[in-house]
XYZ file of C-alpha atoms in Angstrom:
416
model
C 91.818 -66.585 41.952
C 91.817 -63.113 43.374
C 93.062 -60.971 41.086
C 90.512 -62.717 38.349
C 87.510 -62.027 41.038
C 88.610 -58.345 41.239
C 88.863 -57.975 37.107
C 85.159 -59.371 36.936
C 84.094 -56.862 40.007
C 85.749 -54.097 37.904
C 84.146 -54.983 34.485
C 80.597 -55.227 35.882
C 81.158 -51.914 37.783
C 81.998 -49.973 34.579
C 79.448 -51.752 32.652
C 77.179 -48.908 33.474
C 79.806 -46.198 31.986
C 80.088 -48.106 29.008
C 76.726 -48.502 28.061
C 76.204 -44.862 28.897
C 79.091 -43.980 26.092
C 77.594 -46.058 23.869
C 74.155 -44.657 23.966
C 75.821 -41.164 23.574
C 77.462 -42.044 20.408
C 74.047 -43.190 18.992
C 73.211 -39.432 19.612
C 74.171 -36.592 17.125
C 73.529 -32.855 17.107
C 74.170 -30.443 13.785
C 73.856 -27.235 13.988
C 72.378 -24.963 11.031
C 70.971 -21.719 10.397
C 71.932 -18.640 8.755
C 72.565 -14.777 8.751
C 70.115 -12.787 6.930
C 69.810 -9.097 6.357
C 66.498 -7.730 4.125
C 66.435 -4.142 3.217
C 63.048 -2.959 1.197
C 61.314 -0.482 -0.235
C 57.696 -0.025 -0.441
C 55.986 2.959 -2.561
C 53.248 2.888 -0.315
C 51.523 1.403 2.965
C 50.859 -1.959 3.288
C 49.584 -4.781 5.538
C 52.600 -6.421 7.216
C 53.937 -8.193 9.860
C 57.720 -9.081 11.119
C 58.373 -5.067 11.349
C 57.447 -4.864 7.518
C 60.063 -7.949 6.369
C 56.267 -9.940 5.788
C 54.266 -8.148 3.031
C 50.879 -8.912 2.754
C 48.562 -6.323 0.908
C 48.742 -2.759 0.196
C 46.133 -0.746 2.259
C 43.516 1.231 0.687
C 43.049 4.818 0.127
C 42.926 6.779 2.688
C 41.714 10.343 1.272
C 41.866 13.501 3.201
C 40.160 16.740 2.462
C 42.280 17.673 -0.705
C 42.263 14.061 -1.933
C 45.436 13.003 -0.888
C 45.767 9.571 -0.297
C 47.643 9.300 3.136
C 48.577 5.922 2.699
C 50.521 6.423 -0.115
C 53.827 7.481 1.340
C 56.993 5.778 0.547
C 59.339 3.833 2.926
C 62.243 1.754 3.342
C 63.965 -0.270 6.231
C 66.927 -2.510 6.750
C 66.402 -5.617 9.414
C 68.559 -8.539 10.239
C 65.767 -10.089 12.499
C 64.615 -12.673 9.912
C 68.406 -14.524 11.173
C 67.765 -18.027 11.718
C 69.258 -21.179 14.318
C 68.345 -24.379 14.562
C 69.327 -27.704 15.632
C 69.116 -31.507 13.976
C 68.837 -34.091 16.581
C 69.073 -37.896 16.134
C 69.276 -40.517 18.529
C 68.935 -43.897 18.931
C 66.266 -46.700 17.950
C 63.169 -46.651 20.124
C 60.759 -49.812 19.359
C 62.437 -50.331 16.178
C 62.118 -46.703 14.747
C 64.809 -44.446 14.107
C 64.670 -41.518 15.642
C 64.685 -37.618 15.047
C 63.840 -34.646 16.067
C 64.457 -30.305 15.574
C 64.467 -27.558 17.408
C 64.275 -24.278 15.537
C 64.409 -20.098 16.420
C 64.699 -16.775 14.803
C 64.285 -13.035 16.129
C 61.028 -12.124 14.383
C 58.898 -12.450 17.487
C 57.624 -9.110 18.188
C 55.719 -7.136 20.878
C 55.072 -3.046 20.899
C 58.681 -2.184 21.754
C 61.152 -5.241 21.395
C 62.236 -8.056 18.771
C 62.538 -11.268 20.505
C 63.589 -15.101 20.287
C 60.464 -16.879 19.137
C 59.949 -20.753 18.552
C 59.750 -21.503 14.808
C 59.646 -25.371 14.881
C 59.954 -27.924 17.813
C 59.298 -31.381 17.101
C 60.015 -35.192 17.650
C 59.783 -38.084 15.405
C 59.547 -41.603 14.836
C 60.351 -43.099 11.632
C 59.801 -46.786 10.825
C 59.823 -48.653 7.380
C 56.341 -47.112 6.242
C 55.286 -44.740 8.936
C 56.743 -41.599 10.460
C 55.226 -40.204 13.884
C 55.861 -36.627 15.016
C 54.611 -34.806 17.484
C 55.794 -31.391 17.700
C 55.154 -27.390 16.104
C 56.550 -27.403 12.799
C 55.153 -26.336 9.378
C 51.245 -26.875 8.270
C 50.803 -29.373 5.765
C 49.184 -27.236 3.692
C 52.488 -25.443 3.506
C 53.463 -28.466 1.660
C 56.853 -29.484 -0.389
C 55.896 -27.683 -3.234
C 56.776 -23.612 -2.121
C 57.462 -20.499 -4.053
C 61.385 -19.942 -4.034
C 61.299 -15.926 -3.813
C 63.125 -13.801 -1.887
C 60.493 -12.162 0.301
C 60.402 -13.313 3.609
C 56.442 -13.993 3.092
C 56.976 -16.809 0.945
C 54.294 -15.993 -1.540
C 52.113 -15.160 1.363
C 48.649 -14.545 1.001
C 48.481 -16.677 -2.110
C 50.689 -19.529 -0.296
C 49.286 -20.981 2.472
C 51.634 -20.341 5.374
C 51.275 -21.478 9.107
C 53.233 -23.359 11.673
C 51.375 -25.101 14.150
C 51.589 -27.868 17.087
C 50.200 -31.284 15.980
C 50.412 -34.899 15.541
C 50.984 -35.815 12.126
C 51.203 -39.720 10.664
C 52.591 -40.307 7.396
C 52.008 -43.625 5.165
C 54.908 -44.261 2.497
C 54.059 -46.896 -0.218
C 55.880 -46.513 -2.999
C 56.016 -43.370 -4.512
C 53.148 -42.207 -2.665
C 52.854 -40.913 0.606
C 49.606 -40.466 2.344
C 49.757 -38.496 6.046
C 46.925 -37.048 8.299
C 47.480 -34.275 10.836
C 45.321 -32.707 13.545
C 46.588 -29.525 14.557
C 46.145 -26.679 17.116
C 47.013 -22.976 17.131
C 49.821 -21.151 18.430
C 51.048 -18.146 16.612
C 48.655 -18.489 13.124
C 45.278 -17.645 14.343
C 41.682 -17.633 13.296
C 39.529 -14.365 13.246
C 36.470 -14.160 15.466
C 34.706 -11.660 17.754
C 37.804 -10.928 19.939
C 39.832 -10.466 17.055
C 42.788 -13.385 16.218
C 42.799 -15.708 19.127
C 43.456 -19.685 19.655
C 40.731 -19.714 21.787
C 37.951 -20.401 18.803
C 39.748 -23.698 17.962
C 40.465 -24.569 21.889
C 36.863 -24.134 22.786
C 35.809 -26.147 19.593
C 37.364 -29.214 21.503
C 38.540 -30.753 17.887
C 42.031 -29.767 16.869
C 42.124 -28.760 12.847
C 42.490 -31.897 10.660
C 44.589 -32.464 7.602
C 44.498 -35.532 4.901
C 47.122 -35.396 2.191
C 48.599 -37.148 -0.554
C 51.830 -36.869 -2.521
C 53.430 -38.613 -5.707
C 57.094 -38.278 -6.099
C 59.192 -39.166 -9.037
C 61.641 -38.331 -11.515
C 61.371 -34.740 -10.843
C 57.916 -34.236 -10.255
C 56.210 -33.525 -6.807
C 52.238 -33.767 -6.943
C 49.880 -33.547 -4.389
C 46.297 -32.875 -3.238
C 44.651 -32.451 0.270
C 41.800 -31.487 2.187
C 41.270 -29.420 5.260
C 38.663 -29.409 8.289
C 38.551 -26.744 11.198
C 35.663 -26.200 13.287
C 35.661 -23.461 15.710
C 33.526 -21.933 18.449
C 33.422 -18.035 18.207
C 32.032 -17.489 21.384
C 30.952 -19.620 24.838
C 28.678 -16.749 26.336
C 25.633 -14.860 24.969
C 22.690 -12.984 26.271
C 19.218 -13.544 25.937
C 15.561 -12.548 27.738
C 14.521 -14.559 30.415
C 11.917 -13.634 33.690
C 13.364 -13.319 36.791
C 10.950 -12.843 40.135
C 8.674 -11.946 37.705
C 11.199 -9.159 35.856
C 11.611 -9.743 32.127
C 15.324 -8.938 31.718
C 18.492 -9.711 29.605
C 20.654 -12.115 31.546
C 23.911 -14.143 30.286
C 23.833 -17.418 29.091
C 26.303 -20.435 27.572
C 26.166 -20.819 23.768
C 27.537 -23.366 21.425
C 28.368 -21.315 18.329
C 30.294 -23.181 16.128
C 31.432 -22.652 12.502
C 32.346 -25.490 10.247
C 35.027 -24.857 7.192
C 36.416 -26.726 4.384
C 39.042 -26.441 2.340
C 40.982 -28.046 -0.269
C 44.708 -27.706 -2.447
C 46.424 -29.278 -5.477
C 49.900 -28.721 -5.933
C 52.492 -29.898 -8.887
C 56.207 -29.227 -8.993
C 58.728 -30.406 -11.725
C 62.297 -29.949 -11.880
C 64.724 -30.999 -14.476
C 68.310 -29.750 -14.812
C 68.288 -26.068 -13.417
C 64.737 -25.597 -14.440
C 62.045 -25.556 -11.485
C 58.516 -25.132 -12.332
C 55.903 -25.040 -9.325
C 52.081 -24.301 -9.036
C 49.442 -24.161 -6.277
C 45.778 -23.981 -6.513
C 43.688 -23.481 -2.799
C 39.650 -23.442 -2.580
C 38.056 -22.968 0.720
C 36.276 -21.293 3.621
C 37.858 -19.476 6.157
C 41.640 -19.910 5.882
C 42.449 -16.905 7.908
C 44.993 -19.243 10.206
C 46.711 -19.781 7.034
C 47.494 -16.261 6.154
C 44.449 -16.573 3.468
C 42.273 -13.610 2.745
C 38.755 -15.075 3.707
C 36.945 -15.330 7.212
C 33.152 -16.121 8.286
C 30.309 -13.862 9.567
C 27.091 -14.083 11.579
C 24.010 -15.183 9.169
C 21.546 -15.678 12.196
C 20.735 -14.558 15.842
C 18.365 -16.686 17.734
C 16.225 -16.097 20.630
C 18.352 -18.229 22.744
C 21.554 -16.068 22.412
C 23.356 -18.144 20.115
C 24.294 -17.084 16.345
C 24.583 -18.896 13.199
C 27.610 -18.505 10.910
C 28.318 -18.343 7.200
C 31.799 -18.989 5.557
C 33.317 -16.837 3.710
C 35.145 -18.850 -0.011
C 38.092 -17.826 -1.350
C 39.963 -18.787 -4.344
C 43.748 -18.385 -4.558
C 46.617 -19.975 -7.280
C 50.015 -19.048 -7.852
C 52.860 -20.269 -10.409
C 56.775 -19.897 -10.035
C 59.722 -20.476 -12.324
C 63.419 -20.449 -11.832
C 65.892 -21.417 -13.852
C 69.868 -21.276 -13.027
C 71.770 -22.779 -9.956
C 74.305 -20.430 -9.255
C 73.156 -17.529 -11.567
C 69.198 -17.546 -10.694
C 66.331 -15.676 -12.204
C 62.800 -16.644 -11.144
C 59.281 -15.174 -11.275
C 56.290 -15.456 -8.727
C 52.742 -14.468 -10.413
C 49.985 -15.062 -7.647
C 46.041 -14.427 -7.679
C 43.440 -14.297 -5.043
C 39.966 -13.718 -5.117
C 36.854 -13.201 -2.669
C 33.861 -15.552 -3.470
C 31.549 -14.441 -1.024
C 29.151 -16.217 0.902
C 26.625 -18.865 0.861
C 23.937 -16.771 2.866
C 23.159 -13.328 3.658
C 25.695 -11.740 6.768
C 23.717 -9.544 9.296
C 27.138 -7.656 9.849
C 30.576 -6.797 8.497
C 32.464 -10.519 8.578
C 35.132 -11.408 10.772
C 38.301 -11.756 7.977
C 42.370 -12.000 7.826
C 42.638 -9.045 5.963
C 41.289 -6.179 5.113
C 37.350 -6.117 5.258
C 36.494 -4.352 1.531
C 38.770 -6.124 -0.196
C 37.545 -8.198 -3.555
C 40.819 -9.540 -5.225
C 44.575 -9.460 -5.154
C 47.174 -9.982 -7.550
C 51.276 -10.062 -7.522
C 53.894 -9.964 -10.437
C 57.700 -10.432 -8.866
C 60.454 -11.363 -10.802
C 64.139 -11.709 -9.162
C 67.299 -12.766 -9.602
C 69.736 -14.079 -7.177
C 74.001 -14.838 -7.029
C 74.228 -18.302 -4.932
C 77.460 -19.879 -3.623
C 77.398 -22.742 -0.959
C 77.504 -20.097 2.039
C 76.490 -17.371 0.301
C 73.026 -15.718 -1.568
C 72.877 -12.434 -2.780
C 69.438 -11.509 -4.291
C 66.969 -8.829 -5.432
C 63.328 -8.936 -6.295
C 60.841 -6.527 -7.352
C 57.387 -7.389 -6.204
C 54.366 -5.237 -7.789
C 50.979 -6.368 -5.306
C 47.856 -4.869 -6.888
C 44.812 -5.341 -4.070
C 41.224 -4.064 -5.793
C 39.201 -2.540 -2.758
C 35.185 -1.655 -2.718
C 32.172 -2.009 -0.379
C 30.868 -5.254 1.013
C 27.611 -6.610 -0.102
C 26.000 -8.500 3.396
C 23.533 -10.186 0.579
C 26.434 -12.780 -0.703
C 29.673 -11.300 1.109
C 30.593 -10.173 -2.305
C 32.744 -6.529 -2.597
C 31.759 -4.546 -5.459
C 32.220 -0.895 -7.317
C 36.326 -1.931 -6.720
C 39.237 0.389 -7.511
C 42.884 -0.669 -7.516
C 46.117 0.532 -5.137
C 49.131 -1.037 -5.947
C 52.403 -1.211 -3.843
C 55.594 -1.518 -5.558
C 58.302 -3.704 -3.357
C 61.733 -3.592 -4.094
C 63.376 -6.249 -1.772
C 67.641 -6.813 -1.452
C 68.735 -10.016 0.595
C 72.216 -10.586 1.776
C 72.379 -14.023 3.452
C 75.078 -15.964 5.045
C 74.604 -20.003 5.713
C 76.226 -22.408 8.360
């Protein structure tokens, strides 16, 4: 009897340990990433980020007294900063839902003198039969499931929306359809305004950015559409005239300036054997946080110190075709056009990109050799931008001339 009681006591004492061991077994962590080396050559200066790896548009002519273009200067560089490390986590069920999470970083967080780790993705997700709930930082829904297959780190920018943001996202799955709604804030990819690029405009506007989308996936096809809403508060303090102690003077005052913008996109992808064809088109207003060439400007200044604004509208589209698996050839073609503003501008607008840019197009053929853990690729990227004079009456750019940057990219990637 004594031995029996002792056995029972040992069993119950061990229960927490057994339970903890079983709980730990339900967790799995997969490490992934790659070591990436990028070499690039440019024929002229360009608007860029990530120490030049993220190429956007060539800069306009900068002519001196001898009519020499001071921006027509070639350059080259080799970097490993795009190397990436990540963790995929799966855990035990919570409230009847499967749980998962992701933490991902790379070395493209730049200051004026250092290259540093930066957050790329950090989210946790609950997955039920038909619903997914994700909370954390991940890709903007407009980046989407259909993205260009190119060698360049810019992934088709400024023709392809590019953004990772903190968000709450709900997906609803019904057969081959998936509908999703996301509420997003800003961290690294920012809207433009009076103090430059900043997250303050969205933060002070209280409401998050909203995106509603729907995808259809079946038999090698992905087809989808989506709409985006964002409201910014560019200023919280203005100036006005007031009489104080019988003296008329200028004072600071609170203002509730805001600019409301809408955008929409549609995309499609078809895959059959070794062939993949992808396309996307975006039409919208003030999409600077998506690294698309648009913005907004002041259309009226009121007596109470507040301003009214008008959006700049932009249309951008791209087509990408790839063929092959081990040996792969690809072609990317993109086009972006400034469509102007609905109201007259009082001054130069706030934009992502150069203020006098009318349109941009890019043609980029590529070749790559792909193994399980290795990719070696080369890409030629010809980007031509049309610069001119901004007409404040309609926000369009006129009397344009073209400048072209020829970029050669070489990439060596080892995956693990």
